[in-house]
PDB file of C-alpha atoms and ligand atoms in Angstrom:
ATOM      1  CA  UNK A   1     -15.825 -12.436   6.617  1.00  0.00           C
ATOM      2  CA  UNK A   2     -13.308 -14.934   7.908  1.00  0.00           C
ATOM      3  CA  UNK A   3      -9.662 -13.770   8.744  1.00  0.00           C
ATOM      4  CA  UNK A   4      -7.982 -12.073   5.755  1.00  0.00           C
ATOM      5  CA  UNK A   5      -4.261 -13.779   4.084  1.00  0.00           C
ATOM      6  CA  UNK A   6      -2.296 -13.345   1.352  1.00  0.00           C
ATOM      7  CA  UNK A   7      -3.780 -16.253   0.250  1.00  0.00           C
ATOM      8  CA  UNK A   8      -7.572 -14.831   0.075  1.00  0.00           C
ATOM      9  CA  UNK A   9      -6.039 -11.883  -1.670  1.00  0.00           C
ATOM     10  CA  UNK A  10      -4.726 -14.209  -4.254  1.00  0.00           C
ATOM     11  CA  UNK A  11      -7.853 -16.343  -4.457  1.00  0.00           C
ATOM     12  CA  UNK A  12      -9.711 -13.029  -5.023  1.00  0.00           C
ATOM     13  CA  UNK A  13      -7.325 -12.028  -7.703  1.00  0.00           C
ATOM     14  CA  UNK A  14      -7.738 -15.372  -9.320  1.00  0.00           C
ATOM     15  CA  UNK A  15     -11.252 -14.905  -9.295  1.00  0.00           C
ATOM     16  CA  UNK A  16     -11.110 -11.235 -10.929  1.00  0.00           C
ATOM     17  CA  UNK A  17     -12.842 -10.211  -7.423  1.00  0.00           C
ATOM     18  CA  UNK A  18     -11.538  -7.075  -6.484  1.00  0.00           C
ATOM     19  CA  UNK A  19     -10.500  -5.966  -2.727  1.00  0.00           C
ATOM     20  CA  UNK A  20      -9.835  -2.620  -0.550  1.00  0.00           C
ATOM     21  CA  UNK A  21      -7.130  -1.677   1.604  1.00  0.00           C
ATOM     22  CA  UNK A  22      -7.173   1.700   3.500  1.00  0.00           C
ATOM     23  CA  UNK A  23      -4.449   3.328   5.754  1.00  0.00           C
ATOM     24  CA  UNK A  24      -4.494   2.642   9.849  1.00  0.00           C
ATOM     25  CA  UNK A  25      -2.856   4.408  12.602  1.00  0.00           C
ATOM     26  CA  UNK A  26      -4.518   3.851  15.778  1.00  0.00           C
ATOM     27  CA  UNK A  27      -7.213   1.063  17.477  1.00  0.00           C
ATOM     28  CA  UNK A  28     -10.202   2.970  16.872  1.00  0.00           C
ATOM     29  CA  UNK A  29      -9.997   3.377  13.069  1.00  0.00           C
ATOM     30  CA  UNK A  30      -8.783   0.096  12.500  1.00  0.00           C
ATOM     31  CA  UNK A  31     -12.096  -1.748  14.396  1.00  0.00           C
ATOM     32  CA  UNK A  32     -14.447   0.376  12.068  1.00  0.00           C
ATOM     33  CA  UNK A  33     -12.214  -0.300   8.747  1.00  0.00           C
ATOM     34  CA  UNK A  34     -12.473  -4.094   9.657  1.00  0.00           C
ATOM     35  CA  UNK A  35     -16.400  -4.189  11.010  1.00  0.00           C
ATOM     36  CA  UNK A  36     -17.209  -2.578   7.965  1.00  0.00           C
ATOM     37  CA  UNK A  37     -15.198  -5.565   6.042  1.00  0.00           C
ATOM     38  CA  UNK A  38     -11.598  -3.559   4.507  1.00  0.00           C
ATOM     39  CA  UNK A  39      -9.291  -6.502   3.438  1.00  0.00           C
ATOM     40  CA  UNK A  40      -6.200  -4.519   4.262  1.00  0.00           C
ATOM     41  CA  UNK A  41      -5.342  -1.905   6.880  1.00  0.00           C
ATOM     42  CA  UNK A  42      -1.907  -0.838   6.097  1.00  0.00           C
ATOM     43  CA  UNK A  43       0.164   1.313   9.006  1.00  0.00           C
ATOM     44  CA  UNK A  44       1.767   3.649   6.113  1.00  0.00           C
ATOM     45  CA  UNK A  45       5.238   5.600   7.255  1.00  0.00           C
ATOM     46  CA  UNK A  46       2.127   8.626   5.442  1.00  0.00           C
ATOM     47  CA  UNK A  47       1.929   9.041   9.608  1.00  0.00           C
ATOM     48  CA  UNK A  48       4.975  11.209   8.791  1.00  0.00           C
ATOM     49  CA  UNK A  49       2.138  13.631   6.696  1.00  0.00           C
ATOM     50  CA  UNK A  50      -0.890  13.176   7.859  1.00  0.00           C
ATOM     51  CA  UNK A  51      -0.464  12.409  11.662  1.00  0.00           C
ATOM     52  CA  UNK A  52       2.621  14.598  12.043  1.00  0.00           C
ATOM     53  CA  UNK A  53       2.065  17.106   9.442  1.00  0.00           C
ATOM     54  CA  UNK A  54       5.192  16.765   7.760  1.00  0.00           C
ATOM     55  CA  UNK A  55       6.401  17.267   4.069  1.00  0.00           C
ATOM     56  CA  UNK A  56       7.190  14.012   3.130  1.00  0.00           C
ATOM     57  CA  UNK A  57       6.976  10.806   5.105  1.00  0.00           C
ATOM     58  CA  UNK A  58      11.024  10.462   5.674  1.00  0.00           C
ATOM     59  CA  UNK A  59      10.892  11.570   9.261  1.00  0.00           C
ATOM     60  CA  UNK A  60       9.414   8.639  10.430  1.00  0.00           C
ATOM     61  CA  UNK A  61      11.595   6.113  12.645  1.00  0.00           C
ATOM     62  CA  UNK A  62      11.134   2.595  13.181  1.00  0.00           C
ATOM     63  CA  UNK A  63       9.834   3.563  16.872  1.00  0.00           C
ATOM     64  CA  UNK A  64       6.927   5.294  15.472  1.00  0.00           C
ATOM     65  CA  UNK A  65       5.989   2.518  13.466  1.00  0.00           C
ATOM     66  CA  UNK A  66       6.011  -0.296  15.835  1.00  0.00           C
ATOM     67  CA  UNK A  67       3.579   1.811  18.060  1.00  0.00           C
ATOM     68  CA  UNK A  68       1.285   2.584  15.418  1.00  0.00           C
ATOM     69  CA  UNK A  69       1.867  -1.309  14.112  1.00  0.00           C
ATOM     70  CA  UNK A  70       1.024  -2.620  18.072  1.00  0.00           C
ATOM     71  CA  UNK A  71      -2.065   0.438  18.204  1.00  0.00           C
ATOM     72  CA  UNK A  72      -3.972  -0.988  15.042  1.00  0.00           C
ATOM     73  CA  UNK A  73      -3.098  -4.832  15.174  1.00  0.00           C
ATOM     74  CA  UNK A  74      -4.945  -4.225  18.772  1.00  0.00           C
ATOM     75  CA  UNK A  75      -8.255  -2.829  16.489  1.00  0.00           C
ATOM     76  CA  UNK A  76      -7.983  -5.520  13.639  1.00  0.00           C
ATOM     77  CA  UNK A  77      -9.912  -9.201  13.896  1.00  0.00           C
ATOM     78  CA  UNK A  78      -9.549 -10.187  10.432  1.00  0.00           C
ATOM     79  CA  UNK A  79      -8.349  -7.637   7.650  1.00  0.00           C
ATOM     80  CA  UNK A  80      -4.555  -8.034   7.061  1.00  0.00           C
ATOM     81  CA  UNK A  81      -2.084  -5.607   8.935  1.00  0.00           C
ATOM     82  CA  UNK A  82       0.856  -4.541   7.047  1.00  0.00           C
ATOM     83  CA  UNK A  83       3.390  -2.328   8.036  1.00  0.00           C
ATOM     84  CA  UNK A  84       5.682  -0.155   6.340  1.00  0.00           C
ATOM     85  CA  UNK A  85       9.386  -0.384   6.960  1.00  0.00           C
ATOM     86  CA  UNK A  86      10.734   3.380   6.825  1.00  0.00           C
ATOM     87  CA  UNK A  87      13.361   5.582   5.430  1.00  0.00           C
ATOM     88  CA  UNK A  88      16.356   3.961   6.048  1.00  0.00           C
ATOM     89  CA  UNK A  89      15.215   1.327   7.790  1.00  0.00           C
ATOM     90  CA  UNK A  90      16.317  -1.473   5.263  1.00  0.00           C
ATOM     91  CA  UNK A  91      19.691  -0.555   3.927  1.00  0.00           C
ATOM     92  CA  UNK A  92      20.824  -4.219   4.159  1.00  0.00           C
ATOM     93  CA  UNK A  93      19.470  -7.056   4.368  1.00  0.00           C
ATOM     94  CA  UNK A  94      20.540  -7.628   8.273  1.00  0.00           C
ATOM     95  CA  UNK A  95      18.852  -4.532   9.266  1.00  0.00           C
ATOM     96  CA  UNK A  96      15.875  -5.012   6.952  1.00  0.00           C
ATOM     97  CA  UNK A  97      15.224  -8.493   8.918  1.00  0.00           C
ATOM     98  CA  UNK A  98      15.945  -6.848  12.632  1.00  0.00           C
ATOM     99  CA  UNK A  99      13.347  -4.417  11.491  1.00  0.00           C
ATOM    100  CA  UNK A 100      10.877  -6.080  10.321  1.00  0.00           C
ATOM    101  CA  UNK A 101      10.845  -8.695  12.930  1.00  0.00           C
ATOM    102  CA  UNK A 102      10.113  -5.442  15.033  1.00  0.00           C
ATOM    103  CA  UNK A 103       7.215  -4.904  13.287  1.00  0.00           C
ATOM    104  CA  UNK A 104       5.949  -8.607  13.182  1.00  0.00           C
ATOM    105  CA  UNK A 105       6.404  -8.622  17.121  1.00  0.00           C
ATOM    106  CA  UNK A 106       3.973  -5.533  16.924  1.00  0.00           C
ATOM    107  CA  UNK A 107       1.432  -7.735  15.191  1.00  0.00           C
ATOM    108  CA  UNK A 108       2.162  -6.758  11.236  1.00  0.00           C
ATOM    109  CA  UNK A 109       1.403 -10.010   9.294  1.00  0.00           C
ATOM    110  CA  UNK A 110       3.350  -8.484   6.337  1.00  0.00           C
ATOM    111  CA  UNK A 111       5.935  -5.896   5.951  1.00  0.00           C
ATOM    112  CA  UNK A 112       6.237  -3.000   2.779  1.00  0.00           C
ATOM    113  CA  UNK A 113       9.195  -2.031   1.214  1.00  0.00           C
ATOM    114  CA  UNK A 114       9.302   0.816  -1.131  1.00  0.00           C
ATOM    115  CA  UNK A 115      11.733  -0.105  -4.107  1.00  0.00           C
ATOM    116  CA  UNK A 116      12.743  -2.094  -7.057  1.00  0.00           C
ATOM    117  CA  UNK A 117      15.653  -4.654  -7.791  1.00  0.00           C
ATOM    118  CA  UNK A 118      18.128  -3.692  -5.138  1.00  0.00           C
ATOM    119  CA  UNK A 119      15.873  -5.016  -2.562  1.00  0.00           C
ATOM    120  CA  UNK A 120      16.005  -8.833  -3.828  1.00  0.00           C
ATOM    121  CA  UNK A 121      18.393 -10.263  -1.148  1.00  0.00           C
ATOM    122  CA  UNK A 122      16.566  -8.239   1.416  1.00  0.00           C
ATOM    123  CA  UNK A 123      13.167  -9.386   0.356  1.00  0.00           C
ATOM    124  CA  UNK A 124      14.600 -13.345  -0.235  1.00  0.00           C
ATOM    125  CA  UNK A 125      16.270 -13.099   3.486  1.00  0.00           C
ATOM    126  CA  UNK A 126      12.583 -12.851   4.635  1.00  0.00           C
ATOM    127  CA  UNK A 127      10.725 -14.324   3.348  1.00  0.00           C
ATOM    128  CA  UNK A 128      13.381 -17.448   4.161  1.00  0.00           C
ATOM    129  CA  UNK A 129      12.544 -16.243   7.626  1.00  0.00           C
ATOM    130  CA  UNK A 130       9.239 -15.899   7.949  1.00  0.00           C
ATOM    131  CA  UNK A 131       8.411 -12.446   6.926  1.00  0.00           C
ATOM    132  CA  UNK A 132       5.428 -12.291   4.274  1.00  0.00           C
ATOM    133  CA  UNK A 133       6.687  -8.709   1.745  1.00  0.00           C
ATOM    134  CA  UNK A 134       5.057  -6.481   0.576  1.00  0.00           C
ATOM    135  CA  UNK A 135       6.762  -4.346  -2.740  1.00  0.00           C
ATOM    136  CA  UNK A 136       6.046  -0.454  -3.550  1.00  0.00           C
ATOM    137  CA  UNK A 137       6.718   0.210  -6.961  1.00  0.00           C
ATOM    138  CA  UNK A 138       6.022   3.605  -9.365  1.00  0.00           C
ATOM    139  CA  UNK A 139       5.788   6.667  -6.936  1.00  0.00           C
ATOM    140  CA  UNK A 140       7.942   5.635  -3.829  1.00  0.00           C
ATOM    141  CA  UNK A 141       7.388   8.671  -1.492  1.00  0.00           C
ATOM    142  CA  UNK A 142      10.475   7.994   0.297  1.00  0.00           C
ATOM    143  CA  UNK A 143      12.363   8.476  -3.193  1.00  0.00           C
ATOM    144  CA  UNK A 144      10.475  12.191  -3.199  1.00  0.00           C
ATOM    145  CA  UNK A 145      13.795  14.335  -3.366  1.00  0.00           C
ATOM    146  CA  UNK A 146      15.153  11.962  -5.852  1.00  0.00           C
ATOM    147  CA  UNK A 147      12.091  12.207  -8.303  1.00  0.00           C
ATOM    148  CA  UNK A 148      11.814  16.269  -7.346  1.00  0.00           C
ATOM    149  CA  UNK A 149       8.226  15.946  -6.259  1.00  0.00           C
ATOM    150  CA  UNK A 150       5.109  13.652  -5.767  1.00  0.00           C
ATOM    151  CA  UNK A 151       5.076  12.993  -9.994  1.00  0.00           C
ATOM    152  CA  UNK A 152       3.759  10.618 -11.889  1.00  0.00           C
ATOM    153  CA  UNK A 153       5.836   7.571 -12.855  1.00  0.00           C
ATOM    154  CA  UNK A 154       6.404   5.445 -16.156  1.00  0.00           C
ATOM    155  CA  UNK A 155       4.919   8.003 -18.097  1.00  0.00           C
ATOM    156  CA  UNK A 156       7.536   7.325 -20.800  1.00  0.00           C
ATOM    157  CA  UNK A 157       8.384   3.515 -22.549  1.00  0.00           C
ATOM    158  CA  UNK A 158      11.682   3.656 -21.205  1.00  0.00           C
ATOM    159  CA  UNK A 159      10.452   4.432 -17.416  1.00  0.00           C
ATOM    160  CA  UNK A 160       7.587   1.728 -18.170  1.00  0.00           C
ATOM    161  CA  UNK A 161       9.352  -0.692 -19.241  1.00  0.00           C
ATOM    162  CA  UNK A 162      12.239  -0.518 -16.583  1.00  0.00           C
ATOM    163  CA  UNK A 163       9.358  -0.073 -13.577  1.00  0.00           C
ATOM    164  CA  UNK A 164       7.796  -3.460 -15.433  1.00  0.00           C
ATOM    165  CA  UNK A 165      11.309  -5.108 -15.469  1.00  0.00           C
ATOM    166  CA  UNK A 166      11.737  -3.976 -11.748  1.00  0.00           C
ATOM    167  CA  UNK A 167       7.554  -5.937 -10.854  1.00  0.00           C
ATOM    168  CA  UNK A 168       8.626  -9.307 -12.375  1.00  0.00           C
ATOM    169  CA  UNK A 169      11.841  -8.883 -10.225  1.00  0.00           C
ATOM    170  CA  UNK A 170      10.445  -8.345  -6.984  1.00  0.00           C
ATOM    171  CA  UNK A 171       7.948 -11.137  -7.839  1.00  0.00           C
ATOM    172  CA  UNK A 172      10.813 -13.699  -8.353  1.00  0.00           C
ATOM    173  CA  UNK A 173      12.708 -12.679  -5.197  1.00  0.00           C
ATOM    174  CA  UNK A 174       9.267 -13.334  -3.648  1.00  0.00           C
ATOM    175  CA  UNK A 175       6.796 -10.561  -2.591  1.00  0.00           C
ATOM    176  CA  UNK A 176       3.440 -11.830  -1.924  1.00  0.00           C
ATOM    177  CA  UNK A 177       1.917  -8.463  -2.767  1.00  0.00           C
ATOM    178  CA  UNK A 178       3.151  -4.852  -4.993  1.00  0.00           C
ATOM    179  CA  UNK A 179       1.430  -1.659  -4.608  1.00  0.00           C
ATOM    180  CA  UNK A 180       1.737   0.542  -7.621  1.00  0.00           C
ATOM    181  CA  UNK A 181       1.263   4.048  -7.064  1.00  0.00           C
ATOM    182  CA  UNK A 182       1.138   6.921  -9.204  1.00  0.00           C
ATOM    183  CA  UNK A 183       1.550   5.036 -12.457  1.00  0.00           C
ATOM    184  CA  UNK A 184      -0.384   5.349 -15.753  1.00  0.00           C
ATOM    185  CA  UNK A 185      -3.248   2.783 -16.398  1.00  0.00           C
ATOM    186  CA  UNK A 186      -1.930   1.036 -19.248  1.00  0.00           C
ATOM    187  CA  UNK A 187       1.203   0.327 -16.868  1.00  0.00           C
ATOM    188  CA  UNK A 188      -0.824  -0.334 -14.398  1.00  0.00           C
ATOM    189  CA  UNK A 189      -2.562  -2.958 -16.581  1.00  0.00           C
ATOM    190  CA  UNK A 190       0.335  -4.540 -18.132  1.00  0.00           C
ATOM    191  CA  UNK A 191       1.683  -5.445 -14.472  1.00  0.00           C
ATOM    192  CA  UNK A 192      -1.463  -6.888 -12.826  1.00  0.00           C
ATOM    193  CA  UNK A 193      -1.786  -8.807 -15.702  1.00  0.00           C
ATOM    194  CA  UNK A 194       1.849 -10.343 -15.770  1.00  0.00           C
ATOM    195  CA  UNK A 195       2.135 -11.206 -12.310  1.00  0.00           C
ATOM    196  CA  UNK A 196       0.529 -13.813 -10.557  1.00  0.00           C
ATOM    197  CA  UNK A 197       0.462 -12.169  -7.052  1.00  0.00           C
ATOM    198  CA  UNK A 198      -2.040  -9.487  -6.331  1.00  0.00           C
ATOM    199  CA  UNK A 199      -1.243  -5.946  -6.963  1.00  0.00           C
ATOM    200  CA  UNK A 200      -2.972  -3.051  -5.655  1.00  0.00           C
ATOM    201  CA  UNK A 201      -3.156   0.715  -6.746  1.00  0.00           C
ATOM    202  CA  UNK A 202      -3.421   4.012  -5.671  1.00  0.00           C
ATOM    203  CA  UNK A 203      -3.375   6.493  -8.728  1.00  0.00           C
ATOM    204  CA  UNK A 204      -2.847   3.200 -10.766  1.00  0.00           C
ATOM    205  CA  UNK A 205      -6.687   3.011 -11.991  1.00  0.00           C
ATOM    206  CA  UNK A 206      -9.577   0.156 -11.779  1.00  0.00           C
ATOM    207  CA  UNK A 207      -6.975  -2.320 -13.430  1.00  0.00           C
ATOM    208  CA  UNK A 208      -5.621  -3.228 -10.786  1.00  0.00           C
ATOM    209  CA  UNK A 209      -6.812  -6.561  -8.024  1.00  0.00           C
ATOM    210  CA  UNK A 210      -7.404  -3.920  -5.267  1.00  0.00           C
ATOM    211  CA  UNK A 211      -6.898  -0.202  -3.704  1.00  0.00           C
ATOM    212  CA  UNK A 212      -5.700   1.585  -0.959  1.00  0.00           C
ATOM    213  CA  UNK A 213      -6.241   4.857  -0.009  1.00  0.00           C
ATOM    214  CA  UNK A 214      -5.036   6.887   2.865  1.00  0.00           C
ATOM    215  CA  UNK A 215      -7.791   7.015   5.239  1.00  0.00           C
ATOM    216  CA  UNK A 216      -7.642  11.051   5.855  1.00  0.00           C
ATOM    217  CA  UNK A 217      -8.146  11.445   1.334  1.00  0.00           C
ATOM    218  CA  UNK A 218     -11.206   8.512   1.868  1.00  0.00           C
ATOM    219  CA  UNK A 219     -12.542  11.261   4.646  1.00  0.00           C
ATOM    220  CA  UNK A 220     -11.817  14.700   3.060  1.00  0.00           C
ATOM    221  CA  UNK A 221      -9.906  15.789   6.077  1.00  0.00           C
ATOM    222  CA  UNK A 222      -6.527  16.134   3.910  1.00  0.00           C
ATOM    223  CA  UNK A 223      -5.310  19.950   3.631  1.00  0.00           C
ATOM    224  CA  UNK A 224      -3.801  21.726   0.937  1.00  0.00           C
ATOM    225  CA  UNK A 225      -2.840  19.926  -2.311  1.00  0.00           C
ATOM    226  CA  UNK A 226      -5.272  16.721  -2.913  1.00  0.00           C
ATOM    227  CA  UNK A 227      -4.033  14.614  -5.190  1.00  0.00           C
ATOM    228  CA  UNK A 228      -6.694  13.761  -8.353  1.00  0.00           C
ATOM    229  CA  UNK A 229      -6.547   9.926  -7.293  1.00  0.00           C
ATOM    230  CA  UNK A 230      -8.484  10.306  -4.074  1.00  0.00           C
ATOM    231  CA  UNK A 231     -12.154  10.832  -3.547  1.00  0.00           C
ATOM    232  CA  UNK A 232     -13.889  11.999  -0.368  1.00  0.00           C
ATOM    233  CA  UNK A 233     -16.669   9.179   0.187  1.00  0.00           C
ATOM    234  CA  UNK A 234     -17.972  11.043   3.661  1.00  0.00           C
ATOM    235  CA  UNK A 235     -19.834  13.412   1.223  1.00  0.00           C
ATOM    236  CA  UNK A 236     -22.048  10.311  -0.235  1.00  0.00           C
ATOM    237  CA  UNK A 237     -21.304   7.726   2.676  1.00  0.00           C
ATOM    238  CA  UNK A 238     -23.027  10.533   4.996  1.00  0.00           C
ATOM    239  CA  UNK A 239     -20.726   8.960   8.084  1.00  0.00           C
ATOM    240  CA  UNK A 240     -17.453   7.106   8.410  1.00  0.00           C
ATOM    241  CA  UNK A 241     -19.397   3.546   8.451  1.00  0.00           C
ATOM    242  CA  UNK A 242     -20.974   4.370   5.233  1.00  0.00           C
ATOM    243  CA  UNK A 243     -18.028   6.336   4.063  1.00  0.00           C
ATOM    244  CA  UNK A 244     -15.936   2.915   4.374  1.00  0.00           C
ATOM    245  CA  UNK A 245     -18.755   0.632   2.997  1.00  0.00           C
ATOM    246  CA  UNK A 246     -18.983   3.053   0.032  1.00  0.00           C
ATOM    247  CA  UNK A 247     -15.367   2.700  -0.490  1.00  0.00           C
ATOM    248  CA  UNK A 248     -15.458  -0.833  -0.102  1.00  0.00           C
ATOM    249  CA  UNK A 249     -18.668  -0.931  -2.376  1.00  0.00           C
ATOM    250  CA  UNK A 250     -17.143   1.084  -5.624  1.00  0.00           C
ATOM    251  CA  UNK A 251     -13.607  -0.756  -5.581  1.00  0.00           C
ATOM    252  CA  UNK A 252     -15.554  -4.338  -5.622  1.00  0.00           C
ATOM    253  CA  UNK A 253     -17.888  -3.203  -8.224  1.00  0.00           C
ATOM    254  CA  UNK A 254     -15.134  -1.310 -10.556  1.00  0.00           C
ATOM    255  CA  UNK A 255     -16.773   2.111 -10.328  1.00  0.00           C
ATOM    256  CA  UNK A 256     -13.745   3.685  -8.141  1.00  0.00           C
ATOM    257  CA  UNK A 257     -11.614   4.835  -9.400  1.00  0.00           C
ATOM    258  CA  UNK A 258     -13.456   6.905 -12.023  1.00  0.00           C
ATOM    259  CA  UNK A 259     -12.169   8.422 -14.993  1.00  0.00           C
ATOM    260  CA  UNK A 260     -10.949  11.156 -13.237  1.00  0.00           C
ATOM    261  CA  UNK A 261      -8.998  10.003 -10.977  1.00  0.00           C
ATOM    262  CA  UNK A 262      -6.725   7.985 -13.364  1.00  0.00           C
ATOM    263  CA  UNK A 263      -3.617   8.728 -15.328  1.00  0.00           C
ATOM    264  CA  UNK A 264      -2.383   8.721 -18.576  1.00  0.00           C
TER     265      UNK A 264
HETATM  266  O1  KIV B 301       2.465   5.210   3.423  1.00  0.00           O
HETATM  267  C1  KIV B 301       1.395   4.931   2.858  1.00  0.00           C
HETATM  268  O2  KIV B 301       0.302   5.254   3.322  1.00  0.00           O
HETATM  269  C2  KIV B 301       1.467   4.187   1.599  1.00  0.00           C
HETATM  270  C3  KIV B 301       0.217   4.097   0.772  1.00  0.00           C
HETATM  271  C4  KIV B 301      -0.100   5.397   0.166  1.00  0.00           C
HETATM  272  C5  KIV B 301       0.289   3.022  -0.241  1.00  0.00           C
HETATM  273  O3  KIV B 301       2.495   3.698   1.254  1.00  0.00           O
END
């Protein structure tokens, strides 16, 4: 596999080949999830949960993030490192672009923003400057305490519609690339089929161009509540390698997510 862009990710979409990210946080984890061929290892501000053991993920500074950024860009040849910008770390569009050039120094080649509309001039400034984005539409964990818990999103039209509206934005300001989370499939649908850029899902079902997961649900090692999207592959994959080439495996052939892992 030569070096993953946003560009291959598109190419795949084009091609209705589908692709697999997976959470990163350290060297180690992010050799194996690129040997074994992941297109995407994401450094989620989910540190805040399942490397910290917090509630939610808003904890998490911009410190934190470039270290885990600079730990797995060490451990990745060719999957695409993205990095998530958190809490609070892009209330303008000044301090979005001081921020995120933080975490390009580190060695992200793109940088995630959780949010719709608001976030245009932010997203144009970088793009303008460099700075490949990454949007985060449907369940933004960082909006937790304003949706009163990790809920499904768009469940009604009016929710749809306006979480549609808020996709085509962030496409025209520029992102290069939208995670959906938490979303219904027909929603789910509906957006990877209007845009032209890749989207990929997590609780979003097979519609989408690609997954992510967070590595600890791919590995069964997450306590207490596990949400219905994720699906331990160590229990098939018999070791992380074949855990990861499972995972890789099922997205490409459209047989993860199942059924019951989706929404409605
Ligand atoms: O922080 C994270 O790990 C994420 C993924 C769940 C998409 O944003």
């Amino acid at each position: 596999m030569s070096k993953i862009t946003t560009a291959t990710l598109l190419k795949m979409k084009q091609e209705g080949q589908k692709f697999t990210a997976i959470t990163a946080y350290d060297a180690s984890f992010a050799k194996l999830f690129d040997d074994e061929g992941a297109h995407v290892l994401l450094i989620g501000d989910s540190l805040g949960m399942v490397l910290q053991g917090g509630d939610d993920t808003l904890a998490v500074n911009m410190d934190e993030m470039v270290y885990h950024t600079r730990c797995v860009a060490r451990g990745a040849e060719k999957s695409l490192v993205i990095a998530d910008l958190p809490f609070m770390s892009y209330a303008t569009p000044e301090q979005t672009y001081q921020n995120a050039a933080r975490l390009m120094a580190a060695g992200a080649r793109m940088v995630k923003m959780e949010g719709g509309e608001w976030l245009c001039d932010s997203i144009r400034h970088l793009t303008r400057n460099g700075v490949p984005v990454c949007g985060h539409l449907g369940l933004t964990p960082q909006s937790v305490h304003v949706f009163g818990g990790f809920k499904v999103q768009g469940r009604d039209e009016f929710q749809a519609q306006e979480i549609y509206r808020q996709a085509l934005a962030l496409q025209e300001a520029g992102i290069q690339l939208l995670v959906l989370e938490c979303v219904p499939v027909s929603l789910a649908e509906r957006i990877t089929k209007a845009l032209r850029i890749p989207v990929i899902g997590i609780g979003a079902g097979p519609v989408t161009d690609g997954q992510i997961l967070v590595m600890h649900d791919a590995f069964g090692i997450t306590s207490g509540y596990v949400p219905k999207f994720t699906k331990n592959f160590l229990i098939q994959g018999g070791d992380l390698r074949g855990a990861v080439r499972l995972y890789i495996k099922e997205v490409a052939e459209g047989t993860f997510p199942g059924p019951e892992h989706c929404f409605n």
